[in-house]
Amino acid sequence: MAYETIIVEIEDHVALIKLNRPDALNALNAQLMTELCKALKEAQANDKVRCVILTGSEKAFAAGADIKMMSEKGFVDVFSEDLFGPESDAIMSIRKPIVAAVSGYALGGGCELAMMCDFIIASDTAKFGQPEINLGVMAGLGGSQRLTRFIGKSKAMDMNLTGRFMDADEAERSGLVSRVVPVKKLMEEARSVAEKIAEKSMITTMAIKESVNRSYETTLREGLLFERRVFHSLFATEDQSEGMAAFVEKREPQFRDK
Ligand code: HXC
């Protein structure tokens, strides 16, 4: 499928989705969000794909929702179309792991899109921010909710109320990103992480994604019960027998997603 605002490459079980609106620092417009959702659904349906990397350019992962597009809209427009709500629900419904590889600006909707991924690997040039306050609005895709859960109230308030940018070191210290690498090594690192995930049993991978994400939706008690039951259920899989047998026999496991 040919896209205009993203580039998709599938290699060795990894789908690389690159946001590609260089003239607008990958600002998220309706076409880009539609194409991104389509590509993710295709990755979900493609048995060859076992992990997705979402990235942008060296200068910008994404500098936010497209301000030129939004500047022409009023309340009735954004409320009626539920601006980017269905798209963010669609992204969150993808069951395969999605790793965000972030270099440069990840601002507003760009930061929020990165947070919709399962984890973020940042280059040392990455800059995160929720600067919507400077436009007379506020975060609309998780910047006041996911960000608060990821980095805590004080920093989330600071980011949202001042609109300041957070560099990669602070983002790692705060728990927003899982690791920081030199900018020239970002894609190599993301690919090696994605290939490592792709070697695992897809049943286990999806179960883990579902369980970690459940922790944001429920109480600790219910979450622990959910985790325990999913853990138990994995004992019904051939991959559990294989994984444990391989350990005992001191060999590499051959997972078959069964
Ligand atoms: C549309 C954008 C854009 C955006 C950059 N561009 N960000 N266009 N929407 N969010 C365009 C610029 O207009 C310019 O095009 C080109 O990209 C390069 O940007 P410059 O500003 O010239 O680059 P630079 O000086 O390096 O500054 C980079 C920057 C700045 C700091 C990232 O572009 C910036 O502040 N961008 C806006 C960031 C922002 O406020 N994001 C939040 C958006 S609201 P032209 O053609 O003019 O030269 C949001 C809400 C989400 O995300 C919720 C939705 C439901």
mmCIF file of C-alpha atoms and ligand atoms in Angstrom:
data_model
loop_
_atom_site.group_PDB
_atom_site.id
_atom_site.type_symbol
_atom_site.label_atom_id
_atom_site.label_comp_id
_atom_site.label_asym_id
_atom_site.label_seq_id
_atom_site.Cartn_x
_atom_site.Cartn_y
_atom_site.Cartn_z
ATOM 1 C CA MET A 1 0.000 0.000 0.000
ATOM 2 C CA ALA A 2 1.401 3.383 -1.034
ATOM 3 C CA TYR A 3 1.268 6.126 1.561
ATOM 4 C CA GLU A 4 2.025 9.827 1.224
ATOM 5 C CA THR A 5 2.691 10.908 4.796
ATOM 6 C CA ILE A 6 4.392 7.811 6.168
ATOM 7 C CA ILE A 7 6.929 5.278 4.894
ATOM 8 C CA VAL A 8 6.520 1.618 5.802
ATOM 9 C CA GLU A 9 9.290 -0.960 5.482
ATOM 10 C CA ILE A 10 9.012 -4.559 6.603
ATOM 11 C CA GLU A 11 12.246 -6.432 7.220
ATOM 12 C CA ASP A 12 13.050 -9.456 9.383
ATOM 13 C CA HIS A 13 9.671 -9.531 11.192
ATOM 14 C CA VAL A 14 9.879 -5.820 12.041
ATOM 15 C CA ALA A 15 7.617 -3.181 10.491
ATOM 16 C CA LEU A 16 9.304 0.209 10.492
ATOM 17 C CA ILE A 17 6.800 3.060 10.207
ATOM 18 C CA LYS A 18 8.405 6.426 9.582
ATOM 19 C CA LEU A 19 6.363 9.614 9.838
ATOM 20 C CA ASN A 20 7.150 11.581 6.703
ATOM 21 C CA ARG A 21 5.991 15.186 6.523
ATOM 22 C CA PRO A 22 9.447 16.783 6.658
ATOM 23 C CA ASP A 23 8.242 20.275 5.700
ATOM 24 C CA ALA A 24 5.977 20.376 8.738
ATOM 25 C CA LEU A 25 8.269 18.524 11.185
ATOM 26 C CA ASN A 26 5.893 15.554 10.907
ATOM 27 C CA ALA A 27 2.941 17.504 12.300
ATOM 28 C CA LEU A 28 -0.029 15.192 12.649
ATOM 29 C CA ASN A 29 -2.785 16.004 10.190
ATOM 30 C CA ALA A 30 -5.854 13.963 9.294
ATOM 31 C CA GLN A 31 -4.146 12.183 6.400
ATOM 32 C CA LEU A 32 -1.119 11.188 8.456
ATOM 33 C CA MET A 33 -3.259 9.863 11.309
ATOM 34 C CA THR A 34 -5.467 7.902 8.892
ATOM 35 C CA GLU A 35 -2.462 6.426 7.121
ATOM 36 C CA LEU A 36 -0.732 5.604 10.402
ATOM 37 C CA CYS A 37 -3.799 3.735 11.683
ATOM 38 C CA LYS A 38 -4.075 1.851 8.414
ATOM 39 C CA ALA A 39 -0.406 0.840 8.488
ATOM 40 C CA LEU A 40 -0.675 -0.311 12.099
ATOM 41 C CA LYS A 41 -3.774 -2.390 11.312
ATOM 42 C CA GLU A 42 -1.913 -3.941 8.378
ATOM 43 C CA ALA A 43 1.038 -4.727 10.659
ATOM 44 C CA GLN A 44 -1.393 -6.282 13.122
ATOM 45 C CA ALA A 45 -2.879 -8.484 10.378
ATOM 46 C CA ASN A 46 0.454 -9.441 8.774
ATOM 47 C CA ASP A 47 1.734 -12.710 10.308
ATOM 48 C CA LYS A 48 5.253 -11.840 9.252
ATOM 49 C CA VAL A 49 5.298 -8.743 11.481
ATOM 50 C CA ARG A 50 6.171 -9.418 15.126
ATOM 51 C CA CYS A 51 7.130 -5.930 16.294
ATOM 52 C CA VAL A 52 6.612 -2.380 15.047
ATOM 53 C CA ILE A 53 8.981 0.577 15.290
ATOM 54 C CA LEU A 54 7.396 4.022 15.000
ATOM 55 C CA THR A 55 9.822 6.818 14.233
ATOM 56 C CA GLY A 56 10.157 10.236 12.615
ATOM 57 C CA SER A 57 13.173 12.111 11.293
ATOM 58 C CA GLU A 58 16.356 13.067 13.072
ATOM 59 C CA LYS A 59 14.971 16.616 13.581
ATOM 60 C CA ALA A 60 11.460 15.659 14.686
ATOM 61 C CA PHE A 61 9.528 12.627 15.762
ATOM 62 C CA ALA A 62 6.478 14.889 15.455
ATOM 63 C CA ALA A 63 6.072 18.556 16.409
ATOM 64 C CA GLY A 64 2.446 18.053 17.406
ATOM 65 C CA ALA A 65 -0.944 18.107 15.799
ATOM 66 C CA ASP A 66 -0.981 20.259 12.670
ATOM 67 C CA ILE A 67 -1.580 23.779 13.929
ATOM 68 C CA LYS A 68 -2.470 25.115 10.469
ATOM 69 C CA MET A 69 -5.180 22.451 10.195
ATOM 70 C CA MET A 70 -6.483 23.186 13.708
ATOM 71 C CA SER A 71 -6.390 26.968 13.302
ATOM 72 C CA GLU A 72 -9.381 26.772 10.952
ATOM 73 C CA LYS A 73 -11.523 24.762 13.341
ATOM 74 C CA GLY A 74 -14.012 25.747 16.022
ATOM 75 C CA PHE A 75 -15.435 23.833 18.963
ATOM 76 C CA VAL A 76 -18.258 22.295 16.935
ATOM 77 C CA ASP A 77 -15.771 20.957 14.379
ATOM 78 C CA VAL A 78 -13.339 19.325 16.810
ATOM 79 C CA PHE A 79 -16.123 18.059 19.070
ATOM 80 C CA SER A 80 -18.171 16.628 16.195
ATOM 81 C CA GLU A 81 -15.263 14.860 14.554
ATOM 82 C CA ASP A 82 -13.776 14.013 17.986
ATOM 83 C CA LEU A 83 -10.416 15.233 16.697
ATOM 84 C CA PHE A 84 -7.983 12.288 16.661
ATOM 85 C CA GLY A 85 -10.018 10.395 19.292
ATOM 86 C CA PRO A 86 -10.912 7.437 17.017
ATOM 87 C CA GLU A 87 -7.345 7.322 15.716
ATOM 88 C CA SER A 88 -5.840 7.211 19.202
ATOM 89 C CA ASP A 89 -8.306 4.441 20.168
ATOM 90 C CA ALA A 90 -7.256 2.532 17.047
ATOM 91 C CA ILE A 91 -3.559 2.885 17.917
ATOM 92 C CA MET A 92 -4.208 1.687 21.468
ATOM 93 C CA SER A 93 -6.061 -1.370 20.156
ATOM 94 C CA ILE A 94 -2.983 -2.732 18.335
ATOM 95 C CA ARG A 95 -1.920 -5.902 20.168
ATOM 96 C CA LYS A 96 1.560 -6.267 18.709
ATOM 97 C CA PRO A 97 4.355 -4.379 20.463
ATOM 98 C CA ILE A 98 5.148 -0.878 19.199
ATOM 99 C CA VAL A 99 8.475 0.726 20.058
ATOM 100 C CA ALA A 100 8.798 4.486 19.567
ATOM 101 C CA ALA A 101 12.228 5.643 18.378
ATOM 102 C CA VAL A 102 12.282 9.370 19.107
ATOM 103 C CA SER A 103 14.818 11.872 17.864
ATOM 104 C CA GLY A 104 14.382 15.643 17.960
ATOM 105 C CA TYR A 105 11.027 17.190 18.754
ATOM 106 C CA ALA A 106 8.214 15.119 20.264
ATOM 107 C CA LEU A 107 5.812 17.905 21.161
ATOM 108 C CA GLY A 108 2.106 18.073 21.930
ATOM 109 C CA GLY A 109 0.404 15.326 19.927
ATOM 110 C CA GLY A 110 3.886 14.064 18.991
ATOM 111 C CA CYS A 111 4.785 13.440 22.628
ATOM 112 C CA GLU A 112 1.333 11.925 23.121
ATOM 113 C CA LEU A 113 1.760 9.640 20.108
ATOM 114 C CA ALA A 114 5.103 8.437 21.473
ATOM 115 C CA MET A 115 3.380 7.719 24.804
ATOM 116 C CA MET A 116 0.744 5.603 23.014
ATOM 117 C CA CYS A 117 3.573 3.268 21.981
ATOM 118 C CA ASP A 118 4.671 0.539 24.385
ATOM 119 C CA PHE A 119 7.932 2.177 25.248
ATOM 120 C CA ILE A 120 10.159 4.965 24.015
ATOM 121 C CA ILE A 121 13.800 4.797 23.032
ATOM 122 C CA ALA A 122 15.156 8.328 22.736
ATOM 123 C CA SER A 123 18.167 9.784 21.006
ATOM 124 C CA ASP A 124 20.275 12.192 23.030
ATOM 125 C CA THR A 125 18.795 15.015 20.923
ATOM 126 C CA ALA A 126 15.166 14.217 21.796
ATOM 127 C CA LYS A 127 13.004 16.978 23.234
ATOM 128 C CA PHE A 128 9.622 16.235 24.765
ATOM 129 C CA GLY A 129 6.986 18.812 25.566
ATOM 130 C CA GLN A 130 3.324 19.680 25.918
ATOM 131 C CA PRO A 131 3.431 23.280 24.651
ATOM 132 C CA GLU A 132 -0.278 23.499 23.785
ATOM 133 C CA ILE A 133 -0.719 26.130 26.502
ATOM 134 C CA ASN A 134 1.175 28.549 24.225
ATOM 135 C CA LEU A 135 -1.581 28.097 21.634
ATOM 136 C CA GLY A 136 -4.373 28.819 24.084
ATOM 137 C CA VAL A 137 -5.358 25.172 24.379
ATOM 138 C CA MET A 138 -4.190 22.120 26.290
ATOM 139 C CA ALA A 139 -3.115 18.543 25.651
ATOM 140 C CA GLY A 140 -5.808 16.461 23.998
ATOM 141 C CA LEU A 141 -4.360 12.995 23.428
ATOM 142 C CA GLY A 142 -2.940 11.996 26.791
ATOM 143 C CA GLY A 143 -0.559 14.816 27.763
ATOM 144 C CA SER A 144 -2.465 15.557 30.949
ATOM 145 C CA GLN A 145 -3.283 11.905 31.657
ATOM 146 C CA ARG A 146 -0.669 9.426 30.422
ATOM 147 C CA LEU A 147 2.183 11.877 31.037
ATOM 148 C CA THR A 148 1.004 12.382 34.637
ATOM 149 C CA ARG A 149 0.949 8.632 35.239
ATOM 150 C CA PHE A 150 4.337 8.165 33.605
ATOM 151 C CA ILE A 151 6.329 11.010 35.214
ATOM 152 C CA GLY A 152 4.148 12.090 38.161
ATOM 153 C CA LYS A 153 2.036 15.129 38.907
ATOM 154 C CA SER A 154 4.727 17.687 39.623
ATOM 155 C CA LYS A 155 6.639 17.256 36.369
ATOM 156 C CA ALA A 156 3.454 16.780 34.326
ATOM 157 C CA MET A 157 2.031 20.040 35.724
ATOM 158 C CA ASP A 158 5.351 21.782 35.058
ATOM 159 C CA MET A 159 5.420 20.550 31.437
ATOM 160 C CA ASN A 160 1.771 21.348 30.720
ATOM 161 C CA LEU A 161 1.625 24.699 32.544
ATOM 162 C CA THR A 162 4.922 26.152 31.345
ATOM 163 C CA GLY A 163 5.091 24.420 27.967
ATOM 164 C CA ARG A 164 8.822 23.857 28.507
ATOM 165 C CA PHE A 165 10.717 21.098 26.728
ATOM 166 C CA MET A 166 12.299 18.168 28.557
ATOM 167 C CA ASP A 167 15.586 16.838 27.211
ATOM 168 C CA ALA A 168 16.433 13.160 26.816
ATOM 169 C CA ASP A 169 18.353 12.881 30.097
ATOM 170 C CA GLU A 170 15.498 14.325 32.110
ATOM 171 C CA ALA A 171 13.035 12.132 30.195
ATOM 172 C CA GLU A 172 15.031 9.041 31.133
ATOM 173 C CA ARG A 173 15.393 10.170 34.773
ATOM 174 C CA SER A 174 11.651 10.765 34.911
ATOM 175 C CA GLY A 175 10.693 7.388 33.472
ATOM 176 C CA LEU A 176 9.228 8.757 30.246
ATOM 177 C CA VAL A 177 11.748 6.858 28.102
ATOM 178 C CA SER A 178 13.334 3.488 28.659
ATOM 179 C CA ARG A 179 16.792 4.293 27.289
ATOM 180 C CA VAL A 180 18.769 7.084 25.629
ATOM 181 C CA VAL A 181 21.309 6.464 22.865
ATOM 182 C CA PRO A 182 23.471 8.717 20.667
ATOM 183 C CA VAL A 183 21.410 10.055 17.777
ATOM 184 C CA LYS A 184 23.427 8.185 15.135
ATOM 185 C CA LYS A 185 22.768 4.904 16.944
ATOM 186 C CA LEU A 186 19.022 5.384 17.462
ATOM 187 C CA MET A 187 17.697 3.279 14.598
ATOM 188 C CA GLU A 188 20.280 0.547 15.109
ATOM 189 C CA GLU A 189 19.269 0.318 18.774
ATOM 190 C CA ALA A 190 15.540 0.372 17.978
ATOM 191 C CA ARG A 191 15.977 -2.345 15.377
ATOM 192 C CA SER A 192 17.991 -4.568 17.677
ATOM 193 C CA VAL A 193 15.371 -4.132 20.424
ATOM 194 C CA ALA A 194 12.547 -4.909 17.977
ATOM 195 C CA GLU A 195 14.356 -7.973 16.631
ATOM 196 C CA LYS A 196 14.894 -9.224 20.170
ATOM 197 C CA ILE A 197 11.164 -8.849 20.896
ATOM 198 C CA ALA A 198 10.341 -10.530 17.562
ATOM 199 C CA GLU A 199 12.203 -13.677 18.675
ATOM 200 C CA LYS A 200 9.795 -14.268 21.560
ATOM 201 C CA SER A 201 6.490 -16.090 21.488
ATOM 202 C CA MET A 202 3.862 -13.714 20.103
ATOM 203 C CA ILE A 203 1.313 -15.165 22.551
ATOM 204 C CA THR A 204 3.517 -14.132 25.471
ATOM 205 C CA THR A 205 4.338 -10.768 23.942
ATOM 206 C CA MET A 206 0.678 -9.877 23.519
ATOM 207 C CA ALA A 207 -0.163 -11.150 27.008
ATOM 208 C CA ILE A 208 2.555 -8.960 28.538
ATOM 209 C CA LYS A 209 1.445 -5.881 26.592
ATOM 210 C CA GLU A 210 -2.132 -6.417 27.708
ATOM 211 C CA SER A 211 -1.135 -6.944 31.341
ATOM 212 C CA VAL A 212 1.161 -3.926 31.635
ATOM 213 C CA ASN A 213 -1.445 -1.720 29.952
ATOM 214 C CA ARG A 214 -4.101 -3.082 32.315
ATOM 215 C CA SER A 215 -2.152 -1.608 35.228
ATOM 216 C CA TYR A 216 -3.188 1.842 33.995
ATOM 217 C CA GLU A 217 -6.860 0.910 33.872
ATOM 218 C CA THR A 218 -7.512 -0.814 37.170
ATOM 219 C CA THR A 219 -6.744 -1.133 40.888
ATOM 220 C CA LEU A 220 -3.573 -2.896 42.051
ATOM 221 C CA ARG A 221 -5.602 -5.768 43.501
ATOM 222 C CA GLU A 222 -7.550 -6.349 40.276
ATOM 223 C CA GLY A 223 -4.417 -5.847 38.187
ATOM 224 C CA LEU A 224 -2.498 -8.434 40.197
ATOM 225 C CA LEU A 225 -5.344 -10.905 39.820
ATOM 226 C CA PHE A 226 -5.491 -10.197 36.064
ATOM 227 C CA GLU A 227 -1.726 -10.753 35.835
ATOM 228 C CA ARG A 228 -1.855 -14.003 37.804
ATOM 229 C CA ARG A 229 -4.678 -15.416 35.684
ATOM 230 C CA VAL A 230 -2.910 -14.486 32.434
ATOM 231 C CA PHE A 231 0.284 -16.054 33.822
ATOM 232 C CA HIS A 232 -1.677 -19.232 34.614
ATOM 233 C CA SER A 233 -3.264 -19.251 31.163
ATOM 234 C CA LEU A 234 0.146 -19.217 29.469
ATOM 235 C CA PHE A 235 0.667 -22.723 30.890
ATOM 236 C CA ALA A 236 -1.876 -23.857 28.288
ATOM 237 C CA THR A 237 0.528 -22.952 25.472
ATOM 238 C CA GLU A 238 3.090 -25.095 23.677
ATOM 239 C CA ASP A 239 5.483 -22.157 23.932
ATOM 240 C CA GLN A 240 5.497 -22.484 27.734
ATOM 241 C CA SER A 241 6.449 -26.184 27.462
ATOM 242 C CA GLU A 242 9.073 -25.329 24.860
ATOM 243 C CA GLY A 243 10.515 -22.352 26.773
ATOM 244 C CA MET A 244 10.919 -24.299 29.998
ATOM 245 C CA ALA A 245 12.165 -27.479 28.278
ATOM 246 C CA ALA A 246 14.751 -25.429 26.396
ATOM 247 C CA PHE A 247 16.015 -23.962 29.670
ATOM 248 C CA VAL A 248 16.298 -27.398 31.274
ATOM 249 C CA GLU A 249 18.002 -28.838 28.183
ATOM 250 C CA LYS A 250 20.353 -25.817 27.963
ATOM 251 C CA ARG A 251 19.357 -24.847 24.410
ATOM 252 C CA GLU A 252 17.635 -21.922 22.678
ATOM 253 C CA PRO A 253 13.815 -22.141 22.612
ATOM 254 C CA GLN A 254 11.983 -22.484 19.300
ATOM 255 C CA PHE A 255 8.729 -20.619 19.840
ATOM 256 C CA ARG A 256 5.841 -21.332 17.469
ATOM 257 C CA ASP A 257 3.167 -18.923 18.771
ATOM 258 C CA LYS A 258 1.067 -21.857 19.929
HETATM 259 C C1 HXC B 1 2.018 22.653 11.694
HETATM 260 C C2 HXC B 1 4.272 22.911 12.041
HETATM 261 C C3 HXC B 1 4.161 22.432 13.348
HETATM 262 C C4 HXC B 1 2.866 22.038 13.805
HETATM 263 C C5 HXC B 1 6.224 22.922 12.982
HETATM 264 N N1 HXC B 1 5.567 23.193 11.852
HETATM 265 N N2 HXC B 1 5.380 22.454 13.915
HETATM 266 N N3 HXC B 1 3.205 23.029 11.211
HETATM 267 N N4 HXC B 1 1.836 22.178 12.948
HETATM 268 N N5 HXC B 1 2.673 21.545 15.024
HETATM 269 C C6 HXC B 1 6.112 23.731 10.591
HETATM 270 C C7 HXC B 1 6.438 25.212 10.681
HETATM 271 O O1 HXC B 1 5.286 25.988 10.486
HETATM 272 C C8 HXC B 1 7.438 25.348 9.557
HETATM 273 O O2 HXC B 1 6.804 25.365 8.325
HETATM 274 C C9 HXC B 1 8.194 24.021 9.621
HETATM 275 O O3 HXC B 1 7.350 23.102 10.310
HETATM 276 C C10 HXC B 1 9.505 24.132 10.409
HETATM 277 O O4 HXC B 1 9.214 24.668 11.664
HETATM 278 P P1 HXC B 1 9.994 25.919 12.292
HETATM 279 O O5 HXC B 1 9.148 26.489 13.348
HETATM 280 O O6 HXC B 1 10.451 26.836 11.226
HETATM 281 O O7 HXC B 1 11.270 25.168 12.915
HETATM 282 P P2 HXC B 1 12.113 25.576 14.191
HETATM 283 O O8 HXC B 1 12.370 27.046 14.204
HETATM 284 O O9 HXC B 1 13.274 24.651 14.195
HETATM 285 O O10 HXC B 1 11.170 25.257 15.446
HETATM 286 C C11 HXC B 1 10.804 23.963 15.726
HETATM 287 C C12 HXC B 1 9.642 23.945 16.785
HETATM 288 C C13 HXC B 1 8.483 24.828 16.276
HETATM 289 C C14 HXC B 1 10.157 24.427 18.114
HETATM 290 C C15 HXC B 1 9.208 22.469 16.914
HETATM 291 O O11 HXC B 1 8.182 24.461 14.908
HETATM 292 C C16 HXC B 1 7.242 24.727 17.101
HETATM 293 O O12 HXC B 1 7.162 25.289 18.181
HETATM 294 N N6 HXC B 1 6.235 24.000 16.591
HETATM 295 C C17 HXC B 1 4.928 23.897 17.226
HETATM 296 C C18 HXC B 1 4.987 22.975 18.405
HETATM 297 C C19 HXC B 1 3.633 22.863 19.087
HETATM 298 O O13 HXC B 1 3.105 23.870 19.580
HETATM 299 N N7 HXC B 1 3.048 21.654 19.181
HETATM 300 C C20 HXC B 1 1.769 21.416 19.769
HETATM 301 C C21 HXC B 1 0.669 21.490 18.731
HETATM 302 S S1 HXC B 1 -0.966 21.331 19.455
HETATM 303 P P3 HXC B 1 6.686 26.729 7.441
HETATM 304 O O14 HXC B 1 6.032 26.268 6.177
HETATM 305 O O15 HXC B 1 5.837 27.652 8.248
HETATM 306 O O16 HXC B 1 8.092 27.204 7.280
HETATM 307 C C22 HXC B 1 -1.169 19.661 19.652
HETATM 308 C C23 HXC B 1 -2.494 19.214 20.202
HETATM 309 C C24 HXC B 1 -2.617 17.703 20.253
HETATM 310 O O17 HXC B 1 -0.306 18.895 19.368
HETATM 311 C C25 HXC B 1 -4.016 17.237 20.576
HETATM 312 C C26 HXC B 1 -4.836 16.914 19.360
HETATM 313 C C27 HXC B 1 -6.169 16.297 19.668
#
